Amino acid sequence: MPLLLIFVLIFLSAFSWLIEKRKEYFFLYIVVAVGGAFSEAVAIFFGAWRYSLADVAGIPMWLAFVWGLSALHIQRTFSAMSGFLILKKRNGEKS
């Protein structure tokens, strides 16, 4: 089990959430982490693929943290792009 990777992902998760302490971001992180890991476990159960170093239910333990982090980054990217497009529209620029 790659413990260093898990510790780095926990640190990045905490740091990422501390940037904007919003309850909905924390909720999003938990839901996507659990949902993504569960989805992968189901896919592995039905033979779609497999991990060579699986820890729990056929998936690596660090994978849930990656799912959660990706959800936060996608949310922030969407928010930033939405704000940029709204500003662009207000200034009369074409998209």
PDB file of C-alpha atoms in Angstrom:
ATOM      1  CA  MET A   1       0.000   0.000   0.000  1.00  0.00           C
ATOM      2  CA  PRO A   2       1.590   3.301  -1.044  1.00  0.00           C
ATOM      3  CA  LEU A   3       1.312   5.228   2.233  1.00  0.00           C
ATOM      4  CA  LEU A   4       3.220   8.268   0.995  1.00  0.00           C
ATOM      5  CA  LEU A   5       0.727   8.712  -1.850  1.00  0.00           C
ATOM      6  CA  ILE A   6      -2.182   8.457   0.598  1.00  0.00           C
ATOM      7  CA  PHE A   7      -0.629  11.057   2.928  1.00  0.00           C
ATOM      8  CA  VAL A   8       0.046  13.428   0.023  1.00  0.00           C
ATOM      9  CA  LEU A   9      -3.531  13.065  -1.227  1.00  0.00           C
ATOM     10  CA  ILE A  10      -4.928  13.677   2.275  1.00  0.00           C
ATOM     11  CA  PHE A  11      -2.745  16.791   2.559  1.00  0.00           C
ATOM     12  CA  LEU A  12      -3.847  18.038  -0.878  1.00  0.00           C
ATOM     13  CA  SER A  13      -7.483  17.338  -0.018  1.00  0.00           C
ATOM     14  CA  ALA A  14      -7.267  19.299   3.240  1.00  0.00           C
ATOM     15  CA  PHE A  15      -5.370  22.155   1.575  1.00  0.00           C
ATOM     16  CA  SER A  16      -7.801  22.267  -1.330  1.00  0.00           C
ATOM     17  CA  TRP A  17     -10.781  22.437   0.994  1.00  0.00           C
ATOM     18  CA  LEU A  18      -9.124  25.094   3.188  1.00  0.00           C
ATOM     19  CA  ILE A  19      -8.788  27.416   0.188  1.00  0.00           C
ATOM     20  CA  GLU A  20     -12.558  27.887   0.243  1.00  0.00           C
ATOM     21  CA  LYS A  21     -14.215  26.550   3.366  1.00  0.00           C
ATOM     22  CA  ARG A  22     -17.618  25.915   1.868  1.00  0.00           C
ATOM     23  CA  LYS A  23     -19.883  23.175   3.168  1.00  0.00           C
ATOM     24  CA  GLU A  24     -21.083  22.298  -0.308  1.00  0.00           C
ATOM     25  CA  TYR A  25     -17.488  21.673  -1.455  1.00  0.00           C
ATOM     26  CA  PHE A  26     -16.914  19.326   1.467  1.00  0.00           C
ATOM     27  CA  PHE A  27     -20.193  17.546   0.694  1.00  0.00           C
ATOM     28  CA  LEU A  28     -19.259  17.344  -3.005  1.00  0.00           C
ATOM     29  CA  TYR A  29     -15.863  15.881  -2.099  1.00  0.00           C
ATOM     30  CA  ILE A  30     -17.382  13.167   0.119  1.00  0.00           C
ATOM     31  CA  VAL A  31     -20.172  12.237  -2.313  1.00  0.00           C
ATOM     32  CA  VAL A  32     -17.872  11.999  -5.338  1.00  0.00           C
ATOM     33  CA  ALA A  33     -15.129  10.185  -3.385  1.00  0.00           C
ATOM     34  CA  VAL A  34     -17.560   7.536  -2.154  1.00  0.00           C
ATOM     35  CA  GLY A  35     -19.557   7.408  -5.398  1.00  0.00           C
ATOM     36  CA  GLY A  36     -16.493   7.192  -7.613  1.00  0.00           C
ATOM     37  CA  ALA A  37     -14.890   4.480  -5.506  1.00  0.00           C
ATOM     38  CA  PHE A  38     -18.166   2.559  -5.391  1.00  0.00           C
ATOM     39  CA  SER A  39     -18.583   2.834  -9.168  1.00  0.00           C
ATOM     40  CA  GLU A  40     -15.086   1.501  -9.728  1.00  0.00           C
ATOM     41  CA  ALA A  41     -15.712  -1.349  -7.274  1.00  0.00           C
ATOM     42  CA  VAL A  42     -18.856  -2.313  -9.198  1.00  0.00           C
ATOM     43  CA  ALA A  43     -17.030  -2.159 -12.529  1.00  0.00           C
ATOM     44  CA  ILE A  44     -14.221  -4.308 -11.132  1.00  0.00           C
ATOM     45  CA  PHE A  45     -16.725  -6.779  -9.719  1.00  0.00           C
ATOM     46  CA  PHE A  46     -18.180  -7.235 -13.202  1.00  0.00           C
ATOM     47  CA  GLY A  47     -14.728  -7.674 -14.721  1.00  0.00           C
ATOM     48  CA  ALA A  48     -14.250  -4.374 -16.565  1.00  0.00           C
ATOM     49  CA  TRP A  49     -10.648  -4.094 -15.303  1.00  0.00           C
ATOM     50  CA  ARG A  50      -8.573  -4.746 -12.221  1.00  0.00           C
ATOM     51  CA  TYR A  51      -5.871  -3.050 -10.199  1.00  0.00           C
ATOM     52  CA  SER A  52      -2.719  -4.982  -9.437  1.00  0.00           C
ATOM     53  CA  LEU A  53      -2.369  -3.425  -5.974  1.00  0.00           C
ATOM     54  CA  ALA A  54      -5.964  -3.409  -4.789  1.00  0.00           C
ATOM     55  CA  ASP A  55      -6.614  -2.711  -1.096  1.00  0.00           C
ATOM     56  CA  VAL A  56     -10.370  -2.604  -0.494  1.00  0.00           C
ATOM     57  CA  ALA A  57     -13.150  -4.038  -2.700  1.00  0.00           C
ATOM     58  CA  GLY A  58     -10.745  -4.435  -5.603  1.00  0.00           C
ATOM     59  CA  ILE A  59      -9.620  -0.799  -5.696  1.00  0.00           C
ATOM     60  CA  PRO A  60      -6.593   0.995  -4.250  1.00  0.00           C
ATOM     61  CA  MET A  61      -7.269   2.948  -1.062  1.00  0.00           C
ATOM     62  CA  TRP A  62      -5.904   6.176  -2.560  1.00  0.00           C
ATOM     63  CA  LEU A  63      -8.427   6.176  -5.409  1.00  0.00           C
ATOM     64  CA  ALA A  64     -11.268   7.702  -3.353  1.00  0.00           C
ATOM     65  CA  PHE A  65      -9.074  10.718  -2.543  1.00  0.00           C
ATOM     66  CA  VAL A  66      -8.319  11.201  -6.243  1.00  0.00           C
ATOM     67  CA  TRP A  67     -12.031  11.131  -7.057  1.00  0.00           C
ATOM     68  CA  GLY A  68     -12.759  13.722  -4.361  1.00  0.00           C
ATOM     69  CA  LEU A  69      -9.926  16.009  -5.435  1.00  0.00           C
ATOM     70  CA  SER A  70     -10.966  15.828  -9.071  1.00  0.00           C
ATOM     71  CA  ALA A  71     -14.515  16.856  -8.121  1.00  0.00           C
ATOM     72  CA  LEU A  72     -13.225  19.940  -6.292  1.00  0.00           C
ATOM     73  CA  HIS A  73     -11.000  20.947  -9.172  1.00  0.00           C
ATOM     74  CA  ILE A  74     -13.746  20.454 -11.752  1.00  0.00           C
ATOM     75  CA  GLN A  75     -16.119  22.549  -9.603  1.00  0.00           C
ATOM     76  CA  ARG A  76     -13.565  25.350  -9.245  1.00  0.00           C
ATOM     77  CA  THR A  77     -12.725  25.296 -12.951  1.00  0.00           C
ATOM     78  CA  PHE A  78     -16.413  25.487 -13.850  1.00  0.00           C
ATOM     79  CA  SER A  79     -16.951  28.394 -11.436  1.00  0.00           C
ATOM     80  CA  ALA A  80     -13.949  30.272 -12.799  1.00  0.00           C
ATOM     81  CA  MET A  81     -14.969  29.736 -16.422  1.00  0.00           C
ATOM     82  CA  SER A  82     -18.569  30.746 -15.682  1.00  0.00           C
ATOM     83  CA  GLY A  83     -17.380  33.961 -14.052  1.00  0.00           C
ATOM     84  CA  PHE A  84     -15.074  34.683 -16.976  1.00  0.00           C
ATOM     85  CA  LEU A  85     -17.839  34.149 -19.536  1.00  0.00           C
ATOM     86  CA  ILE A  86     -20.267  36.346 -17.588  1.00  0.00           C
ATOM     87  CA  LEU A  87     -17.661  39.128 -17.417  1.00  0.00           C
ATOM     88  CA  LYS A  88     -16.953  38.748 -21.108  1.00  0.00           C
ATOM     89  CA  LYS A  89     -20.664  38.984 -21.912  1.00  0.00           C
ATOM     90  CA  ARG A  90     -21.104  42.095 -19.740  1.00  0.00           C
ATOM     91  CA  ASN A  91     -18.300  43.813 -21.604  1.00  0.00           C
ATOM     92  CA  GLY A  92     -20.051  43.097 -24.893  1.00  0.00           C
ATOM     93  CA  GLU A  93     -17.474  40.674 -26.234  1.00  0.00           C
ATOM     94  CA  LYS A  94     -18.559  37.763 -28.364  1.00  0.00           C
ATOM     95  CA  SER A  95     -17.745  34.262 -27.111  1.00  0.00           C
TER      96      SER A  95
END
